[in-house]
Amino acid sequence: MNAPGGSGQGGFQGGSPGRSSSPLRIAIVGGGLSGLAAAHRLVEIAAEQNRRFEITLFESQSRLGGLVGTESIAGYQIDLGGDSFITDKPAALNLCLRLGLKDSLIGMSKNFRGAYILRGKKLCLVPEGVNLMTPSKALPILTTSLLSVPGKLRMLGERFVPPRQDESDESLEAFVVRRFGREAFDRLVQPLVSGIYTADPSKLSIQAALPRFPADEKQYGSLIRAATVRALQKRGSPQQQATGARYGLFLGLKGGMQELVDWLLSRIVGQISLRLSTEVTRVEHKTQNEKAAHQSEVVLHTKGRRPETFDTVILALPAWKSAEVLATDQASLSQELSRIEFASSAIVVTGHQESQIKKPLGAFGLVIPRVERRKILAVSFSHRKFPDRVPPGCALLRTFVGGALQPELCELDDQQLQKLVHQELQEILGVEGEPVVSRIVRYPRAMPQFHLGHRELVARIRGQLSLTPRIVLAGNSYDGVGIPDTIASGEQAAERIANFDIKTESPQR
């Protein structure tokens, strides 16, 4: 299915006459997934509520989509960022359905399941029933070769560990070691979570990144007990098809995730003004008359263009970039935003003949514990997830490098990075010879780090934003890093902006 329309410059979105005599002038800064979701939701609201908006979207690059994109090279369909999304957070699935993408949604192959974890030279399947850290079944833990006998007994003894009474923030590492033991953390949980957050687990806030686990501890006294209760509740449900690692209940798109970007663009092109290759350098909250709040406005300064004035702005940018554009006018807010740290990463995508890979690949991917001291974080076996994305008899590997624990590897040039990955894949998977295709994707300062105190930091940021309601933040820096989180953030920002009352400078009731 091909999206109608194109990626060219859009025009003015007028809409039908609405509540006020003049349309609300809205700027969206950032054309990644959250910015596109915000623009699309505003177009939807204009139609649903008979509203009038003038929407302008600014993007510093020549393409839209941010970290999401798909390329076709020599018969290989390559997702440059995320290749799928989880459905137990509904925003991404709901958006796809509203866009008419139901027939494009595809599940992962049923011929494989879960993920491998490396132990020495052996690829060990994640024990069935493990959801990131919590085992819902005892037998797979008892029979896994990932853990020693003492490690298995310590992990299964979690139900006898008393719940923590202190509700202060706790790191992922401290939480897991306390509940499941050091070995379960090092060999099982750390690599699985690293495959999502590329973070330092001694700094990653469990309350900010994975809040349901401390919530389960508080409610049930034990994570295993909570998992047992849920398993009984879900028995016989289609949701029970979830597998052991982070690969259960995931969906992709036939055309890759670029299809989502293309369809979002098809719905907004002609309805909004698109400014590609236009970098916003400063956002100014300007009050013309201190005695009349409704006379304030937002001024956007861009490279090579005259300043433009808007009623409101959505900053759909990484927190560090929002901090930069707000530094002059909102110094205190900018300082708080700059406290959110980011990690860089790179993906080395390689296509091979399956005969070049000597180890059998019977899962969707591989994650690597830090204690193995390897130079790659994880490998996604794209041809196992989505077999139709490669030529017959071929394999597509997406190898992840860098992150918070190995930032220096992102400084390697392309040739050095390819050589490093080739050597690692040769030693771990038995990959022989040169790849048929190769593509390197770099994401500098792209992954927000939800460090200890992140929730309190975000609360302070939102407290300061309440003083300047014409400015709204969106993106993956605040509440979640996945595709559904990013989409939800953009849509929530759009709804907040749509309810903005110019006269009172507050959301309409």
mmCIF file of C-alpha atoms in Angstrom, residues 88-274:
data_model
loop_
_atom_site.group_PDB
_atom_site.id
_atom_site.type_symbol
_atom_site.label_atom_id
_atom_site.label_comp_id
_atom_site.label_asym_id
_atom_site.label_seq_id
_atom_site.Cartn_x
_atom_site.Cartn_y
_atom_site.Cartn_z
ATOM 1 C CA ASP A 88 0.237 -3.011 25.030
ATOM 2 C CA LYS A 89 0.859 0.745 24.824
ATOM 3 C CA PRO A 90 -1.951 1.635 22.404
ATOM 4 C CA ALA A 91 -0.900 4.957 20.840
ATOM 5 C CA ALA A 92 1.023 3.550 17.858
ATOM 6 C CA LEU A 93 -1.537 0.882 17.004
ATOM 7 C CA ASN A 94 -4.427 3.334 17.345
ATOM 8 C CA LEU A 95 -2.683 5.825 15.074
ATOM 9 C CA CYS A 96 -2.037 3.164 12.428
ATOM 10 C CA LEU A 97 -5.708 2.170 12.496
ATOM 11 C CA ARG A 98 -6.861 5.799 12.174
ATOM 12 C CA LEU A 99 -4.527 6.218 9.200
ATOM 13 C CA GLY A 100 -6.055 3.206 7.459
ATOM 14 C CA LEU A 101 -2.981 1.010 7.861
ATOM 15 C CA LYS A 102 -4.785 -2.062 9.189
ATOM 16 C CA ASP A 103 -3.873 -4.147 6.126
ATOM 17 C CA SER A 104 -0.225 -3.090 6.389
ATOM 18 C CA LEU A 105 0.231 -4.275 9.977
ATOM 19 C CA ILE A 106 2.285 -7.450 10.244
ATOM 20 C CA GLY A 107 3.271 -9.562 13.206
ATOM 21 C CA MET A 108 6.629 -11.199 13.624
ATOM 22 C CA SER A 109 7.222 -14.650 12.188
ATOM 23 C CA LYS A 110 5.645 -17.458 14.206
ATOM 24 C CA ASN A 111 8.500 -19.802 13.310
ATOM 25 C CA PHE A 112 10.792 -18.254 15.917
ATOM 26 C CA ARG A 113 10.467 -16.756 19.378
ATOM 27 C CA GLY A 114 12.255 -14.611 21.898
ATOM 28 C CA ALA A 115 15.898 -13.702 21.988
ATOM 29 C CA TYR A 116 19.275 -15.177 22.717
ATOM 30 C CA ILE A 117 21.578 -14.009 25.485
ATOM 31 C CA LEU A 118 25.295 -14.608 25.043
ATOM 32 C CA ARG A 119 27.117 -16.633 27.696
ATOM 33 C CA GLY A 120 30.716 -17.228 26.717
ATOM 34 C CA LYS A 121 30.508 -18.643 23.196
ATOM 35 C CA LYS A 122 27.015 -20.053 23.672
ATOM 36 C CA LEU A 123 23.718 -18.518 22.547
ATOM 37 C CA CYS A 124 21.147 -19.182 25.283
ATOM 38 C CA LEU A 125 17.443 -18.550 24.745
ATOM 39 C CA VAL A 126 15.772 -16.243 27.227
ATOM 40 C CA PRO A 127 13.799 -18.565 29.527
ATOM 41 C CA GLU A 128 10.162 -18.823 28.485
ATOM 42 C CA GLY A 129 7.865 -16.688 30.609
ATOM 43 C CA VAL A 130 10.441 -14.027 31.510
ATOM 44 C CA ASN A 131 9.162 -10.492 31.004
ATOM 45 C CA LEU A 132 12.344 -8.384 31.134
ATOM 46 C CA MET A 133 13.055 -9.483 34.680
ATOM 47 C CA THR A 134 10.135 -11.389 36.167
ATOM 48 C CA PRO A 135 9.780 -15.153 35.614
ATOM 49 C CA SER A 136 6.191 -16.389 35.452
ATOM 50 C CA LYS A 137 7.295 -20.042 35.146
ATOM 51 C CA ALA A 138 9.769 -21.893 37.377
ATOM 52 C CA LEU A 139 10.768 -24.777 35.089
ATOM 53 C CA PRO A 140 12.386 -22.653 32.331
ATOM 54 C CA ILE A 141 14.509 -20.925 34.993
ATOM 55 C CA LEU A 142 15.545 -24.243 36.539
ATOM 56 C CA THR A 143 16.587 -25.667 33.167
ATOM 57 C CA THR A 144 18.311 -22.633 31.605
ATOM 58 C CA SER A 145 22.056 -22.681 31.058
ATOM 59 C CA LEU A 146 22.210 -18.919 31.580
ATOM 60 C CA LEU A 147 22.350 -19.159 35.385
ATOM 61 C CA SER A 148 24.188 -21.280 37.914
ATOM 62 C CA VAL A 149 22.223 -23.380 40.402
ATOM 63 C CA PRO A 150 22.666 -20.783 43.190
ATOM 64 C CA GLY A 151 21.642 -18.043 40.726
ATOM 65 C CA LYS A 152 18.484 -19.930 39.755
ATOM 66 C CA LEU A 153 17.486 -20.562 43.362
ATOM 67 C CA ARG A 154 18.136 -16.936 44.298
ATOM 68 C CA MET A 155 16.014 -15.703 41.408
ATOM 69 C CA LEU A 156 13.101 -18.006 42.179
ATOM 70 C CA GLY A 157 13.366 -17.067 45.857
ATOM 71 C CA GLU A 158 12.266 -13.516 45.006
ATOM 72 C CA ARG A 159 8.803 -14.157 46.421
ATOM 73 C CA PHE A 160 10.396 -14.437 49.882
ATOM 74 C CA VAL A 161 12.238 -11.100 49.649
ATOM 75 C CA PRO A 162 10.352 -8.501 51.714
ATOM 76 C CA PRO A 163 9.159 -5.436 49.780
ATOM 77 C CA ARG A 164 11.068 -2.200 50.147
ATOM 78 C CA GLN A 165 9.346 0.286 52.425
ATOM 79 C CA ASP A 166 11.321 3.316 51.255
ATOM 80 C CA GLU A 167 9.576 4.901 48.245
ATOM 81 C CA SER A 168 12.552 7.014 47.182
ATOM 82 C CA ASP A 169 13.996 6.521 43.697
ATOM 83 C CA GLU A 170 16.070 3.405 43.072
ATOM 84 C CA SER A 171 18.330 2.385 40.207
ATOM 85 C CA LEU A 172 17.480 -0.547 37.960
ATOM 86 C CA GLU A 173 20.598 -2.346 39.138
ATOM 87 C CA ALA A 174 19.867 -1.880 42.838
ATOM 88 C CA PHE A 175 16.236 -2.937 42.379
ATOM 89 C CA VAL A 176 16.981 -6.126 40.442
ATOM 90 C CA VAL A 177 19.927 -7.206 42.602
ATOM 91 C CA ARG A 178 17.812 -6.680 45.715
ATOM 92 C CA ARG A 179 14.893 -8.706 44.412
ATOM 93 C CA PHE A 180 16.484 -11.345 42.148
ATOM 94 C CA GLY A 181 20.181 -11.403 42.982
ATOM 95 C CA ARG A 182 23.390 -10.285 41.298
ATOM 96 C CA GLU A 183 23.655 -13.149 38.815
ATOM 97 C CA ALA A 184 20.122 -12.696 37.470
ATOM 98 C CA PHE A 185 20.881 -9.026 36.968
ATOM 99 C CA ASP A 186 24.237 -9.538 35.240
ATOM 100 C CA ARG A 187 23.225 -12.449 33.032
ATOM 101 C CA LEU A 188 19.559 -11.817 32.275
ATOM 102 C CA VAL A 189 18.054 -8.451 33.153
ATOM 103 C CA GLN A 190 20.908 -6.081 32.302
ATOM 104 C CA PRO A 191 21.290 -7.249 28.678
ATOM 105 C CA LEU A 192 17.526 -7.274 28.064
ATOM 106 C CA VAL A 193 17.029 -3.759 29.425
ATOM 107 C CA SER A 194 20.183 -2.522 27.696
ATOM 108 C CA GLY A 195 18.578 -3.593 24.429
ATOM 109 C CA ILE A 196 15.891 -0.979 25.087
ATOM 110 C CA TYR A 197 17.576 1.883 26.950
ATOM 111 C CA THR A 198 21.327 1.635 26.118
ATOM 112 C CA ALA A 199 21.741 3.034 29.640
ATOM 113 C CA ASP A 200 23.991 2.675 32.662
ATOM 114 C CA PRO A 201 21.863 0.460 34.938
ATOM 115 C CA SER A 202 23.459 1.890 38.067
ATOM 116 C CA LYS A 203 22.008 5.293 37.104
ATOM 117 C CA LEU A 204 18.781 4.298 35.321
ATOM 118 C CA SER A 205 15.715 5.057 37.457
ATOM 119 C CA ILE A 206 13.464 2.012 37.770
ATOM 120 C CA GLN A 207 10.564 4.296 38.723
ATOM 121 C CA ALA A 208 10.984 6.416 35.576
ATOM 122 C CA ALA A 209 11.920 3.740 33.039
ATOM 123 C CA LEU A 210 9.970 0.682 34.220
ATOM 124 C CA PRO A 211 7.484 1.913 36.834
ATOM 125 C CA ARG A 212 5.232 -1.147 36.805
ATOM 126 C CA PHE A 213 7.888 -3.302 38.469
ATOM 127 C CA PRO A 214 8.183 -1.218 41.666
ATOM 128 C CA ALA A 215 4.394 -0.833 41.511
ATOM 129 C CA ASP A 216 4.059 -4.630 41.462
ATOM 130 C CA GLU A 217 6.398 -4.907 44.424
ATOM 131 C CA LYS A 218 4.287 -2.425 46.352
ATOM 132 C CA GLN A 219 0.930 -4.015 45.441
ATOM 133 C CA TYR A 220 1.788 -7.719 45.590
ATOM 134 C CA GLY A 221 4.925 -7.788 47.742
ATOM 135 C CA SER A 222 6.652 -9.852 45.037
ATOM 136 C CA LEU A 223 7.133 -9.531 41.277
ATOM 137 C CA ILE A 224 6.796 -13.290 40.792
ATOM 138 C CA ARG A 225 3.514 -13.235 42.694
ATOM 139 C CA ALA A 226 2.294 -10.380 40.476
ATOM 140 C CA ALA A 227 3.304 -12.291 37.331
ATOM 141 C CA THR A 228 1.505 -15.407 38.565
ATOM 142 C CA VAL A 229 -1.698 -13.451 39.146
ATOM 143 C CA ARG A 230 -1.518 -11.903 35.662
ATOM 144 C CA ALA A 231 -0.811 -15.258 34.036
ATOM 145 C CA LEU A 232 -3.943 -16.705 35.616
ATOM 146 C CA GLN A 233 -5.973 -13.700 34.486
ATOM 147 C CA LYS A 234 -4.680 -13.916 30.908
ATOM 148 C CA ARG A 235 -4.907 -17.684 30.521
ATOM 149 C CA GLY A 236 -6.606 -18.423 27.231
ATOM 150 C CA SER A 237 -6.286 -14.821 26.064
ATOM 151 C CA PRO A 238 -4.583 -14.006 22.722
ATOM 152 C CA GLN A 239 -2.352 -11.705 24.725
ATOM 153 C CA GLN A 240 -0.712 -14.837 26.144
ATOM 154 C CA GLN A 241 1.142 -15.228 22.864
ATOM 155 C CA ALA A 242 3.825 -12.912 24.263
ATOM 156 C CA THR A 243 7.262 -14.515 24.344
ATOM 157 C CA GLY A 244 10.071 -14.300 26.860
ATOM 158 C CA ALA A 245 12.077 -11.268 25.771
ATOM 159 C CA ARG A 246 11.085 -7.851 24.467
ATOM 160 C CA TYR A 247 9.788 -9.363 21.212
ATOM 161 C CA GLY A 248 6.304 -10.398 22.323
ATOM 162 C CA LEU A 249 3.233 -8.570 21.042
ATOM 163 C CA PHE A 250 5.167 -6.466 18.552
ATOM 164 C CA LEU A 251 3.909 -5.279 15.159
ATOM 165 C CA GLY A 252 5.661 -3.893 12.129
ATOM 166 C CA LEU A 253 4.498 -2.488 8.792
ATOM 167 C CA LYS A 254 4.819 -4.167 5.402
ATOM 168 C CA GLY A 255 6.657 -1.167 4.019
ATOM 169 C CA GLY A 256 8.783 -0.685 7.115
ATOM 170 C CA MET A 257 8.275 2.099 9.637
ATOM 171 C CA GLN A 258 8.746 4.668 6.866
ATOM 172 C CA GLU A 259 5.210 3.726 5.835
ATOM 173 C CA LEU A 260 3.915 5.320 9.038
ATOM 174 C CA VAL A 261 5.842 8.515 8.276
ATOM 175 C CA ASP A 262 4.559 8.572 4.685
ATOM 176 C CA TRP A 263 0.939 8.150 5.720
ATOM 177 C CA LEU A 264 1.198 10.808 8.415
ATOM 178 C CA LEU A 265 2.637 13.144 5.817
ATOM 179 C CA SER A 266 -0.121 12.308 3.339
ATOM 180 C CA ARG A 267 -2.730 13.385 5.906
ATOM 181 C CA ILE A 268 -1.101 16.718 6.763
ATOM 182 C CA VAL A 269 0.389 17.843 3.443
ATOM 183 C CA GLY A 270 -1.729 20.691 2.094
ATOM 184 C CA GLN A 271 -3.238 21.193 5.552
ATOM 185 C CA ILE A 272 -0.163 22.734 7.179
ATOM 186 C CA SER A 273 2.898 24.678 6.097
ATOM 187 C CA LEU A 274 6.078 22.569 6.006
#
